[in-house]
Coordinates of C-alpha atoms (C1' of nucleotides) and ligand atoms in Angstrom, one line a residue:
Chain A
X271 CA 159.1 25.7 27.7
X272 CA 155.5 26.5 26.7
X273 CA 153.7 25.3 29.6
X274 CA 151.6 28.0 29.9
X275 CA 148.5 26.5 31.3
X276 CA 150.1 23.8 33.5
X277 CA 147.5 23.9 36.6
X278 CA 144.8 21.9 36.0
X279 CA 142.1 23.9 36.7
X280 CA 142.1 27.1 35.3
X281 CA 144.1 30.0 35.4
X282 CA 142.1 32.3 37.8
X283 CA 139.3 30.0 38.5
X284 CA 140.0 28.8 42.0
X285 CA 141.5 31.5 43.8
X286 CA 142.1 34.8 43.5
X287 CA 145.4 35.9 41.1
X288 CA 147.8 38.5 39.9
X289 CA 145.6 39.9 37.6
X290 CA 148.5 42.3 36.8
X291 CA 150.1 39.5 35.5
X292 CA 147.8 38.3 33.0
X293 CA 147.5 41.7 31.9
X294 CA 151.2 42.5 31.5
X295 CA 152.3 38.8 29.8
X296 CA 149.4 39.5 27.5
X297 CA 150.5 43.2 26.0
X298 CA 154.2 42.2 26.2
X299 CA 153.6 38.9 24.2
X300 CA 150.9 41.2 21.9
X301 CA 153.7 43.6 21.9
X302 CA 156.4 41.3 20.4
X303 CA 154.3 39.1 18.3
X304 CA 153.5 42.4 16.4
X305 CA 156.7 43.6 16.1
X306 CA 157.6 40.0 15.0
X307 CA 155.1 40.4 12.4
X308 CA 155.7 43.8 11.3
X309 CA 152.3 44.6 12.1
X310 CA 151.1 48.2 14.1
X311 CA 149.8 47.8 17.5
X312 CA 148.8 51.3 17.2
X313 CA 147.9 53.0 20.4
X314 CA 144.1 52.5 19.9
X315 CA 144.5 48.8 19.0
X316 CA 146.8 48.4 22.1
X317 CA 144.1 50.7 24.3
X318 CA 141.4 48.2 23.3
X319 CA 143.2 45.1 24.0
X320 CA 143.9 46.6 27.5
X321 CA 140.5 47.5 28.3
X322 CA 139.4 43.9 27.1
X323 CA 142.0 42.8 29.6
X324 CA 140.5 44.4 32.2
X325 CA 139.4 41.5 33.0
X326 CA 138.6 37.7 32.4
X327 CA 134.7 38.3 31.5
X328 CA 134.1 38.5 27.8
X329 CA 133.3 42.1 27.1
X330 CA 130.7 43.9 24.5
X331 CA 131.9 45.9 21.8
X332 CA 129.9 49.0 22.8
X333 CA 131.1 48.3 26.4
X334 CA 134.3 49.2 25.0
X335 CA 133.5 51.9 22.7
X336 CA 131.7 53.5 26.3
X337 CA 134.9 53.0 28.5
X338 CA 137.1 53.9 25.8
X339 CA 135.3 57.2 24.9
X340 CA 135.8 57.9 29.0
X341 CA 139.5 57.3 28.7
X342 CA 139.8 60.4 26.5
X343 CA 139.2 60.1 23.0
X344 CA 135.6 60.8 21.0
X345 CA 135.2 57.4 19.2
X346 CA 132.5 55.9 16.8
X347 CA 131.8 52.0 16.5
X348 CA 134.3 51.8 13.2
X349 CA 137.4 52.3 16.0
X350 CA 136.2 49.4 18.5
X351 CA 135.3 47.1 15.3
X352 CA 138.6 48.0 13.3
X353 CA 140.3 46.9 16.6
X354 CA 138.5 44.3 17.4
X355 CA 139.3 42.8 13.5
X356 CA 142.6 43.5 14.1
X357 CA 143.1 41.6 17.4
X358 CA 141.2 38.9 16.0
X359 CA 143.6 38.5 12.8
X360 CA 146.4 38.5 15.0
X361 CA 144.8 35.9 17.6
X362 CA 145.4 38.5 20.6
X363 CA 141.8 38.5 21.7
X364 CA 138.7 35.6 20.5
X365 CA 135.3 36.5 20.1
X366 CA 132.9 34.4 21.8
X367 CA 129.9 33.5 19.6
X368 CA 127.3 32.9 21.8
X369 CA 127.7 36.0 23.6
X370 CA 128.7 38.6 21.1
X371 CA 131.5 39.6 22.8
X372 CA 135.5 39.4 23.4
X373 CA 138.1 37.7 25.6
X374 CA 141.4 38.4 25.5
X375 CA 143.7 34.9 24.3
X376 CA 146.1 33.7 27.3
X377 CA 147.9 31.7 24.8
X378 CA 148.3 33.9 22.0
X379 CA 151.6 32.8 21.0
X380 CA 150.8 29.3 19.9
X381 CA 148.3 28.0 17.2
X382 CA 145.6 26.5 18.9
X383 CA 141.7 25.9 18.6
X384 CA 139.0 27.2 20.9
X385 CA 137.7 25.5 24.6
X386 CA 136.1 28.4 26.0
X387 CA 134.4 27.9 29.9
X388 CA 132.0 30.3 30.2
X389 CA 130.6 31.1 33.6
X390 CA 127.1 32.2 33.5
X391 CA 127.5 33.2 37.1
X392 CA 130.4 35.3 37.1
X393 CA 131.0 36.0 33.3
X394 CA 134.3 35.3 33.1
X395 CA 136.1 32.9 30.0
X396 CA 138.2 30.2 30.5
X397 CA 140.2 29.4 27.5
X398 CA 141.7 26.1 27.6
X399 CA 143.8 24.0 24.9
X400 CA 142.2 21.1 25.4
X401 CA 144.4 19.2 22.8
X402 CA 142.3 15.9 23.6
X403 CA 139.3 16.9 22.9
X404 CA 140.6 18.7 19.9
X405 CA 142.8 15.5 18.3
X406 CA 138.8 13.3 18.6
X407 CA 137.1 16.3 17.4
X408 CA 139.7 16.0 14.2
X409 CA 138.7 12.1 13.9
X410 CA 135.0 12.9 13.7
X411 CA 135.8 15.3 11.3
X412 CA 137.8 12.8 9.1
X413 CA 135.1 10.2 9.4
X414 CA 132.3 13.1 8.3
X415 CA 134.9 14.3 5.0
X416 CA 134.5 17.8 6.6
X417 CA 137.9 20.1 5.9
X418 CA 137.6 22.1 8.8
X419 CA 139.1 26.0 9.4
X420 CA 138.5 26.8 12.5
X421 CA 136.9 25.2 15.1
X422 CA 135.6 26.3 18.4
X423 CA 133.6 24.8 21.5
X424 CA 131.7 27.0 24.1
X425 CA 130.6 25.6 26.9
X426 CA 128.2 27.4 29.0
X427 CA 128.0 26.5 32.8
X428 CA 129.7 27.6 36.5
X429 CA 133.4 27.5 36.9
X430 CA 135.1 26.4 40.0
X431 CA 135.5 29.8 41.8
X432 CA 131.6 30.6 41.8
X433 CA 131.1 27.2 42.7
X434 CA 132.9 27.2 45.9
X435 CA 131.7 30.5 46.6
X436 CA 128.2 29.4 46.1
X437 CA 128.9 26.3 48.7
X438 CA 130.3 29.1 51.3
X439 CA 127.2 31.2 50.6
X440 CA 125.1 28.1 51.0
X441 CA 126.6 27.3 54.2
X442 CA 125.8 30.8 55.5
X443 CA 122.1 30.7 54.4
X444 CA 121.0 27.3 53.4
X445 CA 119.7 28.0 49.7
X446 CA 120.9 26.4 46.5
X447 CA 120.5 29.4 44.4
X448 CA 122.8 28.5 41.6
X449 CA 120.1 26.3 40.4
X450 CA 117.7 28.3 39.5
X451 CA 117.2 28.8 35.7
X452 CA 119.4 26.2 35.2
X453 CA 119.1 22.5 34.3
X454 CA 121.8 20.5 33.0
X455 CA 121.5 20.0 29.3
X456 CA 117.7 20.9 27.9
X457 CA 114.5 19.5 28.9
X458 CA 114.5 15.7 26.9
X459 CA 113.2 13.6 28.9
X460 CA 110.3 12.1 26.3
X461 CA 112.0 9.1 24.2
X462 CA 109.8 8.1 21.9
X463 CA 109.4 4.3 21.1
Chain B
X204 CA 116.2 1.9 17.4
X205 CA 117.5 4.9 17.4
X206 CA 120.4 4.9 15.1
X207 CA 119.2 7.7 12.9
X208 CA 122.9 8.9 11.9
X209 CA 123.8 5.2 10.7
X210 CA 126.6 6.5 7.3
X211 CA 129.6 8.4 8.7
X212 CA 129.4 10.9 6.1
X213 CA 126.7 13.2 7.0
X214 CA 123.3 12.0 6.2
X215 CA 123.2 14.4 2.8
X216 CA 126.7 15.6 1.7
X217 CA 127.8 12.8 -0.6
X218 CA 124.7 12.5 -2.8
X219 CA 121.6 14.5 -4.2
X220 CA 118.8 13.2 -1.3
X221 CA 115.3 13.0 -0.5
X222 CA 114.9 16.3 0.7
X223 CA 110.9 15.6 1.1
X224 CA 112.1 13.2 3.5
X225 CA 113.8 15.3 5.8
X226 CA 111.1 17.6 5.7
X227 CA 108.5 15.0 7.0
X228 CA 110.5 13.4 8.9
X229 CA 111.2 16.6 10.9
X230 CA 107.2 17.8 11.0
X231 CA 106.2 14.6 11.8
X232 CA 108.7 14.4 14.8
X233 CA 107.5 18.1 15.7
X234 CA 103.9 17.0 15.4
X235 CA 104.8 14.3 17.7
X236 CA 106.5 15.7 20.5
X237 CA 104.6 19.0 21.3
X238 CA 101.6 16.9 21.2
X239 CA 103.1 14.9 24.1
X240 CA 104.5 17.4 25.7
X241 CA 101.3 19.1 25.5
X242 CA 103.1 22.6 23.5
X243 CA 101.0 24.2 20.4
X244 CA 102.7 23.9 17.5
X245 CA 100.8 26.6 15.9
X246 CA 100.4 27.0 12.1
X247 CA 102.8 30.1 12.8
X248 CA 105.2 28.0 14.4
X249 CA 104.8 25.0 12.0
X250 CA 104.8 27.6 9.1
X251 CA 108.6 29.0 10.4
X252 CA 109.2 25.4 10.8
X253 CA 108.7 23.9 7.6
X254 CA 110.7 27.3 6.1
X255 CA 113.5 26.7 8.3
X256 CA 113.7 23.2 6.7
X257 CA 113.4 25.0 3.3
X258 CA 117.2 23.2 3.4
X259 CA 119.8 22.3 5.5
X260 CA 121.7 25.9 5.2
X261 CA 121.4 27.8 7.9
X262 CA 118.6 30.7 7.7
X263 CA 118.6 33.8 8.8
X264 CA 115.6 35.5 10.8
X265 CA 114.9 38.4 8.5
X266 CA 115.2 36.4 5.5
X267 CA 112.8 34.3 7.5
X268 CA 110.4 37.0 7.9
X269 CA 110.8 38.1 4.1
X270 CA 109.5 34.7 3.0
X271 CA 106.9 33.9 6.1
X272 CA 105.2 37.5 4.4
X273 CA 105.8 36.6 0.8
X274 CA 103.5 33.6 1.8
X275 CA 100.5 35.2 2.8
X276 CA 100.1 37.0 6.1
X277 CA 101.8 40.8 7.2
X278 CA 104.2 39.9 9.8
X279 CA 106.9 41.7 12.2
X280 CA 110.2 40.6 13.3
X281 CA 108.5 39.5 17.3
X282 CA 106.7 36.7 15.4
X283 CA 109.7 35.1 13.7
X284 CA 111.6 35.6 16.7
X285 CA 109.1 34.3 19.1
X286 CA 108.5 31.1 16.8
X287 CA 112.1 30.5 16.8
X288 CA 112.1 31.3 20.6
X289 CA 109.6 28.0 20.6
X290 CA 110.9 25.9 18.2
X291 CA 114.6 25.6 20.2
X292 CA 112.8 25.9 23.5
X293 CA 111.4 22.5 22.1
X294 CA 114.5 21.4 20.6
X295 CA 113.3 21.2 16.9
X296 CA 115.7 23.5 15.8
X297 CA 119.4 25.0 16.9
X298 CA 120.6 28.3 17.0
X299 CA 123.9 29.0 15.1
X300 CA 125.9 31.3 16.8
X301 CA 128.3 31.6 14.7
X302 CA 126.0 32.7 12.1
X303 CA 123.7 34.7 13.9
X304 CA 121.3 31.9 12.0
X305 CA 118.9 28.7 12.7
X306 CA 119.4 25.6 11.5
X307 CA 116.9 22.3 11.8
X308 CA 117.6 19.5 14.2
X309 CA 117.5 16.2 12.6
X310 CA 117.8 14.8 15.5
X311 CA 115.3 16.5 18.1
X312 CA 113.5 13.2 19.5
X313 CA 116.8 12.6 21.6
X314 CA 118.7 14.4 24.1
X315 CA 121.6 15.5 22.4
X316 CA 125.0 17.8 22.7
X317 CA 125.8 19.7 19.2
X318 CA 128.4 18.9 16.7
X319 CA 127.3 21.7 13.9
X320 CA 129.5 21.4 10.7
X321 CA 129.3 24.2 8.8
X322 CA 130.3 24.6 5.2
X323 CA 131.7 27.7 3.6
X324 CA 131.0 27.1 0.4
X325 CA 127.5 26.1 0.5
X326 CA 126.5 26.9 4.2
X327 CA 124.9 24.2 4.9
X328 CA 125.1 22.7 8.3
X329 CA 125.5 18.7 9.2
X330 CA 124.7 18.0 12.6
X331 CA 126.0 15.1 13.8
X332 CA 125.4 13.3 17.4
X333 CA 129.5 12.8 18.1
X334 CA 129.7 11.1 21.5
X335 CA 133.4 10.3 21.4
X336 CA 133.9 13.9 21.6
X337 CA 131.3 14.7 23.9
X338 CA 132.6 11.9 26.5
X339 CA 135.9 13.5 26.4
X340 CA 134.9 17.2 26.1
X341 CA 133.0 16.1 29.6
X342 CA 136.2 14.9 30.4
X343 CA 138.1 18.2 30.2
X344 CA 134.8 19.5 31.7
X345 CA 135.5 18.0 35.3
X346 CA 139.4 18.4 35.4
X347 CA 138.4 22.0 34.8
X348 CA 135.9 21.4 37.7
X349 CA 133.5 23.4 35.4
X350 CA 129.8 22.4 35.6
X351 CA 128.2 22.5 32.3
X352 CA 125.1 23.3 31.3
X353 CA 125.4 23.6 27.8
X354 CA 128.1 23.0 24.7
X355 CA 128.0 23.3 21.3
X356 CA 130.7 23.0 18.8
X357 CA 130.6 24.9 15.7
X358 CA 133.2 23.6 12.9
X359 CA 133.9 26.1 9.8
X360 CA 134.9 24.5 6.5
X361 CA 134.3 23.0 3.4
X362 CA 131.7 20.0 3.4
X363 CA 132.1 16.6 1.7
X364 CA 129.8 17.3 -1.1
X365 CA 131.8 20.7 -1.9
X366 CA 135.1 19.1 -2.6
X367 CA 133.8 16.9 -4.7
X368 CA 132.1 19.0 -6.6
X369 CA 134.8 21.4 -6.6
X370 CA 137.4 18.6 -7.5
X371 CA 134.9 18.0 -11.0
X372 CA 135.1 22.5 -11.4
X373 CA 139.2 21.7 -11.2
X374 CA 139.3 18.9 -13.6
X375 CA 137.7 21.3 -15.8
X376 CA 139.2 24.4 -15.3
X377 CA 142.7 23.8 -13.9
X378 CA 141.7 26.0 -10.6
X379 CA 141.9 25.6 -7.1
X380 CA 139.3 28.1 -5.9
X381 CA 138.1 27.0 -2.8
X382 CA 141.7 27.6 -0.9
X383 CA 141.1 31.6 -2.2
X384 CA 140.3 32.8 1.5
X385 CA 140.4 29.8 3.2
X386 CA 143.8 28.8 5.2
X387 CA 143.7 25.5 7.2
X388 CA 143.1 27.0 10.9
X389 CA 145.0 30.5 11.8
X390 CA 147.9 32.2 10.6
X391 CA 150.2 31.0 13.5
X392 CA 154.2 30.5 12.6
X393 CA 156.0 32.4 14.4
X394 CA 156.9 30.6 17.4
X395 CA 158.8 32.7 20.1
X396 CA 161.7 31.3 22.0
Chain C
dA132 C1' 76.1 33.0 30.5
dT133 C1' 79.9 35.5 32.6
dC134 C1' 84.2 35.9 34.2
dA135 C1' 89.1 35.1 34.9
dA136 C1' 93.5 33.2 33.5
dG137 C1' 96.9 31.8 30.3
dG138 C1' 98.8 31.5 26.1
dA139 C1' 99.3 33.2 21.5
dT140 C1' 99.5 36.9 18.5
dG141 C1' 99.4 41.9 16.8
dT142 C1' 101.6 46.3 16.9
dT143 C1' 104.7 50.0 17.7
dA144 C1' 108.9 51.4 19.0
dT145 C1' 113.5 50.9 20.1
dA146 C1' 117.8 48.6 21.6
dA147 C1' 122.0 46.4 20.4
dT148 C1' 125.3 44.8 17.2
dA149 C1' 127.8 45.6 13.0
dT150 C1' 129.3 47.4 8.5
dA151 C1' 129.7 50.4 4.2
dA152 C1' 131.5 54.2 2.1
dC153 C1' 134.3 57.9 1.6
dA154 C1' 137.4 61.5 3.5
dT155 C1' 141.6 62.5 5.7
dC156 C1' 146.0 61.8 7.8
dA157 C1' 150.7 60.1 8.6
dC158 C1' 154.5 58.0 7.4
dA159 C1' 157.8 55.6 4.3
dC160 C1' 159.9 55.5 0.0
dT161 C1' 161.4 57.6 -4.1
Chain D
dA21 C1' 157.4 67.2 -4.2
dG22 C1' 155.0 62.8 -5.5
dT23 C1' 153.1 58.4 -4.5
dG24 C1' 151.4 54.5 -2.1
dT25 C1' 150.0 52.2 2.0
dG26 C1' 147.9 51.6 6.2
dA27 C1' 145.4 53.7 10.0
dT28 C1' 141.9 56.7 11.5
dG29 C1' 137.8 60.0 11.3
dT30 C1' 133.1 60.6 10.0
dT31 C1' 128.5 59.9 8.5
dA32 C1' 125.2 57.0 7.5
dT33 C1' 122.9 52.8 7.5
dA34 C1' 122.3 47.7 7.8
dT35 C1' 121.4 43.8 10.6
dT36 C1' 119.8 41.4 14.5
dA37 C1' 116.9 41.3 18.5
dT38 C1' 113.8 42.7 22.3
dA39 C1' 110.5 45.6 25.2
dA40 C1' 106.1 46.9 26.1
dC41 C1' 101.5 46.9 25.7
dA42 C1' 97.1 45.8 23.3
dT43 C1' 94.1 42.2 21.6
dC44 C1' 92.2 37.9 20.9
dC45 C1' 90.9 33.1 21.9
dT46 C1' 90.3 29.0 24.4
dT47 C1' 89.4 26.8 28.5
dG48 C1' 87.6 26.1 32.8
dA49 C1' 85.4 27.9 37.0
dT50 C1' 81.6 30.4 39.1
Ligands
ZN71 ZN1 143.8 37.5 35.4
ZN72 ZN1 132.1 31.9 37.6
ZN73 ZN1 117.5 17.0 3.4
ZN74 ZN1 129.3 22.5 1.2

DNA sequence: ATCAAGGATGTTATAATATAACATCACACT
DNA sequence: AGTGTGATGTTATATTATAACATCCTTGAT
């Protein structure tokens, strides 16, 4: 019964969704895994994690700390950060490295490492379990004598939504835009022998 | 020709190395391939370079700046940064996101995907070439229909070299320190059903 | 020789991200 | 009432990174 992520592509990538779905399974599930816990989803900490679920794009911590001050409240960066540690701790939201910024979890209630599709087009963040990938990563990690504590993969590039929207666009005008400023993989085309 | 990552553990975690070696290794390669790519690898870029290879621990940029002055010349944060901007333009070194830190490439004469693993204890960083993973990672890529243009996997934990050395500390002592802070992945039990 | 162009560097300022330290508050337990 | 804990408020500062513009230097064209 924890099929969660049973389409194979993504979530929300393909067409549009129920975005008041995602929204409401994530604060009910962050709602009883905290109570399960007997930790406080306090109303700040729950604020936050709404306003990261505003949507799928991974949002900046002073992002937050602007909407949130609009919401009501004065806040200082301390809030958003305690929040943020919180929802991390619990494994409601990830950070995302290589942007500096948060995405709420869509699996939350299971232990699970990090596939995180980021879009450079549109900004949003797939998170996928990937459990594949994960079980050869574990190999190679056997093989190297590494212990590892956390592992995560980001992988930037354009998800399935903008890509289709792109070919529409392109159909309408005849450019290729999505190409510019970006080349699969970096520039290494000189083997030396 | 190219097997350059021959042993499975990582080229320097079991054993005291040749540091010198990696060092000339790397400058040499550097040397190399801006000279056929036609790039300057100017004495401030060589300079940041040949810090960055100080070790294999992941370096800051300030602390990079702190000893690129104690060397000689007055410097500001733009001329760290825009070396480093160079050096993994031209693949000679990698960004660690997780760190917010930069890291030589051992391996910059080839095309390659990043499998950073990062210890804890000592912080330094093993990067291995990993293609098993990579192959299935792209894989999960296309059932996703995502189009990548970049991935990187950053691995947390404790390095071969560490648990050995820690396993001679706990012969000694008795302890166990390196599981203080450290739990094997998240703090996930509670499964809901 | 002079000029123009491009790339590299110098310099100043500031933006963006994150944490430290300490005070206060609220609630539960005694 | 007294105490302890966790959450929040508040002030200040640390850390990481970039913008903007000036200068310099080489190279190649006029
Ligand atoms: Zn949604
Ligand atoms: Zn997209
Ligand atoms: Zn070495
Ligand atoms: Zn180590």
């Amino acid at each position: 019964m924890t099929t969660l992520t049973a389409a194979l592509p993504n979530i929300f990538s393909t067409l549009e969704h129920d975005h008041k779905k995602c929204v409401s399974k994530a604060l009910d599930t962050a709602q009883h895994l905290c109570v399960v816990r007997g930790v406080q989803l306090t109303p700040i900490r729950l604020q936050v994690l709404e306003l990261i679920w505003d949507s799928h794009k991974a949002v900046k911590a002073y992002d937050l700390l602007d909407r949130f001050k609009l919401q009501q409240q004065a806040a200082k960066p301390a809030t958003i950060y305690r929040a943020l540690d919180f929802l991390i701790e619990q494994g409601l939201i990830h950070r995302v490295e290589s942007l500096n910024a948060f995405v709420g979890c869509n699996c939350s209630e299971h232990q699970h490492e990090l596939l995180l599709l980021i879009c450079k087009h549109c900004h949003e963040v797939d998170e996928r379990p990937a459990p594949k990938v994960m079980a050869v990563l574990s190999e190679e990690f056997s093989q190297a004598g590494f212990i590892a504590y956390s592992k995560a993969i980001e992988a930037q590039g354009i998800c399935l939504k903008c890509q289709q929207s792109q070919d529409e666009q392109n159909s309408l005008t005849g450019r290729t835009d999505l190409s510019v400023n970006l080349k699969p993989y970096s520039v290494f085309d000189l083997s030396q022998d």
